Amino acid sequence: MGSRECGQITSHSEPGPGDGGRTGSWRVLRPVIDLEACIPSRRKVAACFICWLYCPDGVITRTIPPSIDYEYCKGCGICAEECPTKAITMVEESKFALEEK
Amino acid sequence: MSIIESGNVAAALGVKLCRANVIAAYPITPQTPLTEKLSELVESGEMNAEYIPVESEHSALGVCIAASSTGARAFTATSANGLLYMHEQLHWAAGARLPIVMCVANRGVGAPWTVWNDQQDSLSQRDTGWIQLYAADHQEIINTVIKAYYVAEQTSIPVMVCYDGYILSHTHMPFEVPDQEKVDAFLPPFRPNYALDPSMPANLNTVTLPEPRNNIRGELAHGYMELRYLLHEGMIRAIEVVGEAEQRFNEIFSVSGTAYMDMYKCDDATYIAVAMGSLSLHLRVVADILRDEGIKLGIIGIKLYRPFPCGIVADALKDRDGIIVMEKAISYGYVGPLYSDICSCLYTQGLDGPSPGFPYVHNYILGLGGRTIRTIDLMDAIRPICTGKRIKDQPGWIGLKI
């Protein structure tokens, strides 16, 4: 089954996850959260969420603990830069390539 | 009602009859009187439309793209360098599948500046994804504008209605103005394929990735290449729609027009001269005179240039002794654009059909930048081809004084 089934003849996107494409495939560096250092995870209260606030793609949840949707995270690194406790590190994608295969 | 008016006014009256909602245009010779007429009609209240003045042709088509995206029937018009200034937006309008109609009063392209007629402007925009129709007289201009909206809206592809600057745009000729009631019956209100809707915000024609993607409802949405294929497929289907529009128009207005090309004395013709626009009518005089000399010449005026009705053109030409393609445009360093298309369609047809023989096809370039096209020069150019002259180096030039 091809894309003809969608019934459209032009390209448009609506507000919602995924309509910009699987942008996670663009990522070179993956943000990984250290839950021992993350404020809401460590204290078990809804606090901080600086990463959620700053993420330009809205792929970080405002939950305890926060989680990152790697399907759409482009790996820009803003969350790691802004995290006040340096709980997020940017890890080479190649490190995961083998274990995910 | 029959009136005597200019070709530009014929176009403007066609736009009024189609009840266009939004008009945006920037004046350029020889298109100017068309937009002046439309602004008069809007100002006087005879036409219920928004006339949006702009600072350039790029903006004119930009306004039409925005208007058409909301579901409005949009119109613009231009010539020569103004059309070229729209170039980026031409691709955009076609890619966005917006049924905009634009008149092009054909004019030569600068540098150097010229205001006079040839067809280099619209023919150089061949690959922008617009349907291109060529009118040969004032009646065809007004009728083609009306048919253009039907074809555009049925196919979701914009349409250029091209007519020769000055030769048609500024001369006065009698023509029939179709009745409003019949135009309304011919052209139903515009129902857009996909319109902007504040209750359903969307990003139109957004960055589209090389591969298809799942949209927010989980349906597989097109990648870039699928959208290119659909535009091409829509263009091919438009050949059929142009034929259907002609049939519908003929029935409603009780006239007998042809959709793809006008054929003059072609039944017994061993040679055919092919042209687009007003030149095809001029050539009828040449056919009459050369027939008195015993040369069986027929004339074909191509009306639909893109999509190119390849099979129909090839069927009309393949069994002749020779074809003479006369053009007011050139693909520098090669031949006239129509000549390439005709050679290509005959070759393709030859591969599929029973006969592998192709007629000799000759190319002439003439009338660039308003160079006078004299009947005697046409006769002197066509006569030797019809009496066996063959040349390898194409194209030949008519009226060149170098």
mmCIF file of C-alpha atoms in Angstrom, chain A residues 9-88:
data_model
loop_
_atom_site.group_PDB
_atom_site.id
_atom_site.type_symbol
_atom_site.label_atom_id
_atom_site.label_comp_id
_atom_site.label_asym_id
_atom_site.label_seq_id
_atom_site.Cartn_x
_atom_site.Cartn_y
_atom_site.Cartn_z
ATOM 1 C CA ILE A 9 -2.606 15.736 -3.778
ATOM 2 C CA THR A 10 -0.555 18.291 -1.860
ATOM 3 C CA SER A 11 1.670 18.319 1.182
ATOM 4 C CA HIS A 12 0.398 19.831 4.392
ATOM 5 C CA SER A 13 0.978 19.124 8.037
ATOM 6 C CA GLU A 14 -1.317 19.560 11.009
ATOM 7 C CA PRO A 15 -0.289 20.306 14.585
ATOM 8 C CA GLY A 16 0.525 16.968 16.214
ATOM 9 C CA PRO A 17 3.298 14.467 16.696
ATOM 10 C CA GLY A 18 4.966 13.119 13.608
ATOM 11 C CA ASP A 19 3.656 15.385 10.859
ATOM 12 C CA GLY A 20 7.138 16.737 10.249
ATOM 13 C CA GLY A 21 8.377 13.232 9.513
ATOM 14 C CA ARG A 22 10.511 10.868 11.632
ATOM 15 C CA THR A 23 12.984 13.576 12.535
ATOM 16 C CA GLY A 24 14.670 11.299 15.089
ATOM 17 C CA SER A 25 16.602 9.744 12.209
ATOM 18 C CA TRP A 26 18.510 13.044 11.812
ATOM 19 C CA ARG A 27 20.093 12.670 15.284
ATOM 20 C CA VAL A 28 23.849 12.293 15.695
ATOM 21 C CA LEU A 29 23.972 12.802 19.484
ATOM 22 C CA ARG A 30 21.354 11.287 21.803
ATOM 23 C CA PRO A 31 20.360 13.032 25.057
ATOM 24 C CA VAL A 32 20.373 10.519 27.932
ATOM 25 C CA ILE A 33 18.926 11.466 31.353
ATOM 26 C CA ASP A 34 20.725 10.392 34.518
ATOM 27 C CA LEU A 35 17.729 9.899 36.848
ATOM 28 C CA GLU A 36 19.998 10.047 39.911
ATOM 29 C CA ALA A 37 20.847 13.667 39.029
ATOM 30 C CA CYS A 38 17.473 14.762 37.559
ATOM 31 C CA ILE A 39 15.564 16.986 40.056
ATOM 32 C CA PRO A 40 11.955 15.701 39.633
ATOM 33 C CA SER A 41 13.182 12.092 39.412
ATOM 34 C CA ARG A 42 15.345 12.358 42.531
ATOM 35 C CA ARG A 43 12.850 14.332 44.675
ATOM 36 C CA LYS A 44 9.700 12.637 43.240
ATOM 37 C CA VAL A 45 7.915 16.010 42.916
ATOM 38 C CA ALA A 46 6.763 18.031 39.898
ATOM 39 C CA ALA A 47 9.632 20.489 39.817
ATOM 40 C CA CYS A 48 12.231 21.945 37.453
ATOM 41 C CA PHE A 49 11.155 20.567 34.002
ATOM 42 C CA ILE A 50 13.592 23.022 32.400
ATOM 43 C CA CYS A 51 14.278 20.379 29.714
ATOM 44 C CA TRP A 52 10.564 20.099 28.916
ATOM 45 C CA LEU A 53 10.299 23.895 28.756
ATOM 46 C CA TYR A 54 13.293 24.391 26.470
ATOM 47 C CA CYS A 55 12.883 21.458 24.070
ATOM 48 C CA PRO A 56 12.103 23.133 20.685
ATOM 49 C CA ASP A 57 10.434 19.982 19.383
ATOM 50 C CA GLY A 58 8.259 19.235 22.414
ATOM 51 C CA VAL A 59 9.547 15.667 22.671
ATOM 52 C CA ILE A 60 10.292 15.694 26.432
ATOM 53 C CA THR A 61 7.413 14.798 28.770
ATOM 54 C CA ARG A 62 6.464 16.748 31.903
ATOM 55 C CA THR A 63 6.370 13.561 33.943
ATOM 56 C CA ILE A 64 8.225 11.958 36.836
ATOM 57 C CA PRO A 65 10.648 10.937 35.542
ATOM 58 C CA PRO A 66 10.741 12.959 32.297
ATOM 59 C CA SER A 67 11.128 10.866 29.143
ATOM 60 C CA ILE A 68 12.368 11.730 25.664
ATOM 61 C CA ASP A 69 10.638 10.576 22.454
ATOM 62 C CA TYR A 70 13.615 9.497 20.342
ATOM 63 C CA GLU A 71 11.349 8.990 17.326
ATOM 64 C CA TYR A 72 11.300 12.789 16.891
ATOM 65 C CA CYS A 73 14.223 14.133 19.009
ATOM 66 C CA LYS A 74 16.678 15.706 16.542
ATOM 67 C CA GLY A 75 19.516 15.704 19.084
ATOM 68 C CA CYS A 76 20.012 19.466 19.229
ATOM 69 C CA GLY A 77 21.385 19.288 22.790
ATOM 70 C CA ILE A 78 19.506 22.293 24.213
ATOM 71 C CA CYS A 79 18.113 20.141 27.066
ATOM 72 C CA ALA A 80 21.628 19.039 28.061
ATOM 73 C CA GLU A 81 22.851 22.638 27.900
ATOM 74 C CA GLU A 82 19.999 23.963 30.060
ATOM 75 C CA CYS A 83 19.716 21.199 32.689
ATOM 76 C CA PRO A 84 20.725 22.859 36.026
ATOM 77 C CA THR A 85 22.124 19.625 37.478
ATOM 78 C CA LYS A 86 23.848 18.466 34.262
ATOM 79 C CA ALA A 87 21.704 15.313 34.389
ATOM 80 C CA ILE A 88 21.505 15.052 30.589
#
